[in-house]
Amino acid sequence: KTQPAGLAPRALMPIVAAAMERFPQDKQVQRQGCSALRAISLSPSSGLSACLEADGAKMLVAVMRQHLRDVDVCRTAATSL
């Protein structure tokens, strides 16, 4: 079963990264972005590679540093690592 090109990890990563970069102070965007990164990395079609090549792990660490006082954001980012 093939995955539609628009939902491929390599196609999704720039979209998620752009949203997270555009709204760095928005805790909800960051939390949802972390969840999306986790879902992308768990994708059986090279998701982890796509996530790592796009600096997904660095993005997750940056989110935790930026929102250190928000338990939900940090928990979501940590479980995504």
PDB file of N, CA and C in Angstrom, residues 2 6 8-9 15 21 25 31 34 36 48 54 58-59 61 63 74 76 78:
ATOM      1  N   THR A   2       0.734   2.083  -0.994  1.00  0.00           N
ATOM      2  CA  THR A   2       1.558   3.280  -1.085  1.00  0.00           C
ATOM      3  C   THR A   2       0.874   4.464  -0.425  1.00  0.00           C
ATOM      4  N   GLY A   6       1.522  13.694  -0.838  1.00  0.00           N
ATOM      5  CA  GLY A   6       1.333  14.820   0.068  1.00  0.00           C
ATOM      6  C   GLY A   6       1.457  14.455   1.530  1.00  0.00           C
ATOM      7  N   ALA A   8       3.621  12.039   2.578  1.00  0.00           N
ATOM      8  CA  ALA A   8       4.933  11.429   2.779  1.00  0.00           C
ATOM      9  C   ALA A   8       5.711  12.239   3.814  1.00  0.00           C
ATOM     10  N   PRO A   9       6.496  11.562   4.650  1.00  0.00           N
ATOM     11  CA  PRO A   9       7.259  12.272   5.685  1.00  0.00           C
ATOM     12  C   PRO A   9       8.094  13.426   5.142  1.00  0.00           C
ATOM     13  N   ILE A  15       6.402  21.535   6.304  1.00  0.00           N
ATOM     14  CA  ILE A  15       5.156  22.179   6.722  1.00  0.00           C
ATOM     15  C   ILE A  15       5.121  22.302   8.247  1.00  0.00           C
ATOM     16  N   GLU A  21       8.314  27.209  13.487  1.00  0.00           N
ATOM     17  CA  GLU A  21       9.212  28.369  13.417  1.00  0.00           C
ATOM     18  C   GLU A  21       8.433  29.685  13.375  1.00  0.00           C
ATOM     19  N   GLN A  25       6.296  31.121  20.165  1.00  0.00           N
ATOM     20  CA  GLN A  25       5.759  31.395  21.505  1.00  0.00           C
ATOM     21  C   GLN A  25       4.412  30.729  21.760  1.00  0.00           C
ATOM     22  N   ARG A  31       3.212  22.277  20.892  1.00  0.00           N
ATOM     23  CA  ARG A  31       2.823  20.944  21.371  1.00  0.00           C
ATOM     24  C   ARG A  31       2.304  20.084  20.227  1.00  0.00           C
ATOM     25  N   CYS A  34       5.170  19.074  17.980  1.00  0.00           N
ATOM     26  CA  CYS A  34       5.924  17.950  18.548  1.00  0.00           C
ATOM     27  C   CYS A  34       5.202  16.630  18.301  1.00  0.00           C
ATOM     28  N   ALA A  36       3.192  16.026  15.845  1.00  0.00           N
ATOM     29  CA  ALA A  36       3.323  15.744  14.413  1.00  0.00           C
ATOM     30  C   ALA A  36       4.700  15.178  14.103  1.00  0.00           C
ATOM     31  N   LEU A  48      11.579   8.343  10.159  1.00  0.00           N
ATOM     32  CA  LEU A  48      12.640   8.720  11.093  1.00  0.00           C
ATOM     33  C   LEU A  48      13.772   9.419  10.357  1.00  0.00           C
ATOM     34  N   ALA A  54      15.857  16.640   8.696  1.00  0.00           N
ATOM     35  CA  ALA A  54      15.296  17.993   8.772  1.00  0.00           C
ATOM     36  C   ALA A  54      15.508  18.612  10.157  1.00  0.00           C
ATOM     37  N   LYS A  58      16.626  18.408  16.923  1.00  0.00           N
ATOM     38  CA  LYS A  58      17.043  19.735  17.386  1.00  0.00           C
ATOM     39  C   LYS A  58      15.833  20.627  17.636  1.00  0.00           C
ATOM     40  N   MET A  59      14.820  20.483  16.784  1.00  0.00           N
ATOM     41  CA  MET A  59      13.603  21.269  16.972  1.00  0.00           C
ATOM     42  C   MET A  59      12.932  20.911  18.286  1.00  0.00           C
ATOM     43  N   VAL A  61      14.311  19.681  21.027  1.00  0.00           N
ATOM     44  CA  VAL A  61      15.115  20.204  22.139  1.00  0.00           C
ATOM     45  C   VAL A  61      14.898  21.710  22.279  1.00  0.00           C
ATOM     46  N   VAL A  63      12.255  23.395  21.474  1.00  0.00           N
ATOM     47  CA  VAL A  63      10.917  23.605  22.041  1.00  0.00           C
ATOM     48  C   VAL A  63      10.964  23.427  23.558  1.00  0.00           C
ATOM     49  N   CYS A  74       6.658  20.288  27.284  1.00  0.00           N
ATOM     50  CA  CYS A  74       7.897  19.532  27.511  1.00  0.00           C
ATOM     51  C   CYS A  74       7.647  18.024  27.479  1.00  0.00           C
ATOM     52  N   THR A  76       5.295  16.431  25.831  1.00  0.00           N
ATOM     53  CA  THR A  76       5.033  16.048  24.447  1.00  0.00           C
ATOM     54  C   THR A  76       6.332  16.016  23.654  1.00  0.00           C
ATOM     55  N   ALA A  78       9.395  15.628  24.851  1.00  0.00           N
ATOM     56  CA  ALA A  78      10.246  14.546  25.359  1.00  0.00           C
ATOM     57  C   ALA A  78       9.793  13.191  24.861  1.00  0.00           C
TER      58      ALA A  78
END
